[in-house]
């Protein structure tokens, strides 16, 4: 996904334990299937090993835009 020359790459997906985000990020928020905020981070690597398997929404803020993606956690 590329917006205004801002490539944001999320890998691996599905995630086992560490979610990596490549690109210039300001804030990352991960929500569960009910829309509840689970993780808020400014890091490019996020530890998801304590989260149950399932589908999550990830919102990445970069240069005043919010990119929303789905990730799957499968251990």
PDB file of C-alpha atoms in Angstrom:
ATOM      1  CA  UNK A   1       0.000   0.000   0.000  1.00  0.00           C
ATOM      2  CA  UNK A   2       1.434   3.362  -0.962  1.00  0.00           C
ATOM      3  CA  UNK A   3      -0.118   6.702  -0.080  1.00  0.00           C
ATOM      4  CA  UNK A   4       1.707   9.931  -0.900  1.00  0.00           C
ATOM      5  CA  UNK A   5       4.956   8.000  -1.344  1.00  0.00           C
ATOM      6  CA  UNK A   6       4.601   6.492   2.137  1.00  0.00           C
ATOM      7  CA  UNK A   7       5.060   2.764   1.844  1.00  0.00           C
ATOM      8  CA  UNK A   8       3.776   0.932   4.912  1.00  0.00           C
ATOM      9  CA  UNK A   9       4.391  -2.799   4.971  1.00  0.00           C
ATOM     10  CA  UNK A  10       3.036  -5.090   7.683  1.00  0.00           C
ATOM     11  CA  UNK A  11       4.571  -8.550   8.033  1.00  0.00           C
ATOM     12  CA  UNK A  12       4.181 -11.384   8.703  1.00  0.00           C
ATOM     13  CA  UNK A  13       0.436 -11.816   8.283  1.00  0.00           C
ATOM     14  CA  UNK A  14      -0.758 -14.079   9.860  1.00  0.00           C
ATOM     15  CA  UNK A  15       1.295 -13.105  12.919  1.00  0.00           C
ATOM     16  CA  UNK A  16       2.687 -15.638  15.351  1.00  0.00           C
ATOM     17  CA  UNK A  17       4.403 -13.500  18.002  1.00  0.00           C
ATOM     18  CA  UNK A  18       6.043 -10.336  16.603  1.00  0.00           C
ATOM     19  CA  UNK A  19       4.290  -8.012  14.151  1.00  0.00           C
ATOM     20  CA  UNK A  20       6.709  -5.885  12.133  1.00  0.00           C
ATOM     21  CA  UNK A  21       5.751  -2.615  10.499  1.00  0.00           C
ATOM     22  CA  UNK A  22       8.064  -1.178   7.877  1.00  0.00           C
ATOM     23  CA  UNK A  23       7.746   2.511   7.154  1.00  0.00           C
ATOM     24  CA  UNK A  24       7.533   5.887   8.833  1.00  0.00           C
ATOM     25  CA  UNK A  25       4.915   5.450  11.565  1.00  0.00           C
ATOM     26  CA  UNK A  26       3.744   7.829  14.268  1.00  0.00           C
ATOM     27  CA  UNK A  27       1.283   5.593  16.085  1.00  0.00           C
ATOM     28  CA  UNK A  28      -0.038   2.050  15.801  1.00  0.00           C
ATOM     29  CA  UNK A  29      -3.316   0.936  17.372  1.00  0.00           C
ATOM     30  CA  UNK A  30      -4.579  -2.635  17.335  1.00  0.00           C
ATOM     31  CA  UNK A  31      -8.265  -3.353  17.936  1.00  0.00           C
ATOM     32  CA  UNK A  32      -9.975  -6.687  18.574  1.00  0.00           C
ATOM     33  CA  UNK A  33     -13.059  -7.926  16.721  1.00  0.00           C
ATOM     34  CA  UNK A  34     -15.320  -5.962  19.088  1.00  0.00           C
ATOM     35  CA  UNK A  35     -13.562  -2.670  18.354  1.00  0.00           C
ATOM     36  CA  UNK A  36     -11.815  -2.568  21.728  1.00  0.00           C
ATOM     37  CA  UNK A  37      -8.338  -1.008  21.716  1.00  0.00           C
ATOM     38  CA  UNK A  38      -5.880  -3.756  22.675  1.00  0.00           C
ATOM     39  CA  UNK A  39      -2.453  -2.263  21.916  1.00  0.00           C
ATOM     40  CA  UNK A  40      -1.256   1.277  21.307  1.00  0.00           C
ATOM     41  CA  UNK A  41       2.390   1.645  20.351  1.00  0.00           C
ATOM     42  CA  UNK A  42       4.925   3.872  18.635  1.00  0.00           C
ATOM     43  CA  UNK A  43       7.239   0.949  17.879  1.00  0.00           C
ATOM     44  CA  UNK A  44       7.845  -0.743  14.535  1.00  0.00           C
ATOM     45  CA  UNK A  45       7.840  -4.178  16.221  1.00  0.00           C
ATOM     46  CA  UNK A  46       4.862  -5.190  18.327  1.00  0.00           C
ATOM     47  CA  UNK A  47       4.732  -8.262  20.528  1.00  0.00           C
ATOM     48  CA  UNK A  48       1.406 -10.047  20.001  1.00  0.00           C
ATOM     49  CA  UNK A  49       2.211 -13.312  21.779  1.00  0.00           C
ATOM     50  CA  UNK A  50      -0.263 -12.581  24.605  1.00  0.00           C
ATOM     51  CA  UNK A  51      -3.176 -11.998  22.227  1.00  0.00           C
ATOM     52  CA  UNK A  52      -5.594 -14.823  21.396  1.00  0.00           C
ATOM     53  CA  UNK A  53      -5.899 -16.130  17.838  1.00  0.00           C
ATOM     54  CA  UNK A  54      -8.254 -14.129  15.677  1.00  0.00           C
ATOM     55  CA  UNK A  55      -8.664 -11.230  13.302  1.00  0.00           C
ATOM     56  CA  UNK A  56      -7.661  -7.751  14.442  1.00  0.00           C
ATOM     57  CA  UNK A  57      -7.814  -4.290  12.933  1.00  0.00           C
ATOM     58  CA  UNK A  58      -4.617  -2.314  12.897  1.00  0.00           C
ATOM     59  CA  UNK A  59      -4.640   1.454  12.423  1.00  0.00           C
ATOM     60  CA  UNK A  60      -1.351   3.108  11.541  1.00  0.00           C
ATOM     61  CA  UNK A  61      -1.000   6.877  11.738  1.00  0.00           C
ATOM     62  CA  UNK A  62       1.626   8.291   9.390  1.00  0.00           C
ATOM     63  CA  UNK A  63       1.953  11.890   8.196  1.00  0.00           C
ATOM     64  CA  UNK A  64      -1.567  12.770   9.393  1.00  0.00           C
ATOM     65  CA  UNK A  65      -3.194   9.877   7.512  1.00  0.00           C
ATOM     66  CA  UNK A  66      -4.583   6.713   9.102  1.00  0.00           C
ATOM     67  CA  UNK A  67      -4.089   3.446   7.249  1.00  0.00           C
ATOM     68  CA  UNK A  68      -6.343   0.599   8.353  1.00  0.00           C
ATOM     69  CA  UNK A  69      -5.478  -3.049   7.721  1.00  0.00           C
ATOM     70  CA  UNK A  70      -6.607  -6.425   8.981  1.00  0.00           C
ATOM     71  CA  UNK A  71      -4.165  -8.820  10.578  1.00  0.00           C
ATOM     72  CA  UNK A  72      -4.670 -12.397  11.663  1.00  0.00           C
ATOM     73  CA  UNK A  73      -3.025 -13.838  14.760  1.00  0.00           C
ATOM     74  CA  UNK A  74      -2.494 -17.572  14.435  1.00  0.00           C
ATOM     75  CA  UNK A  75      -0.152 -19.454  16.727  1.00  0.00           C
TER      76      UNK A  75
END
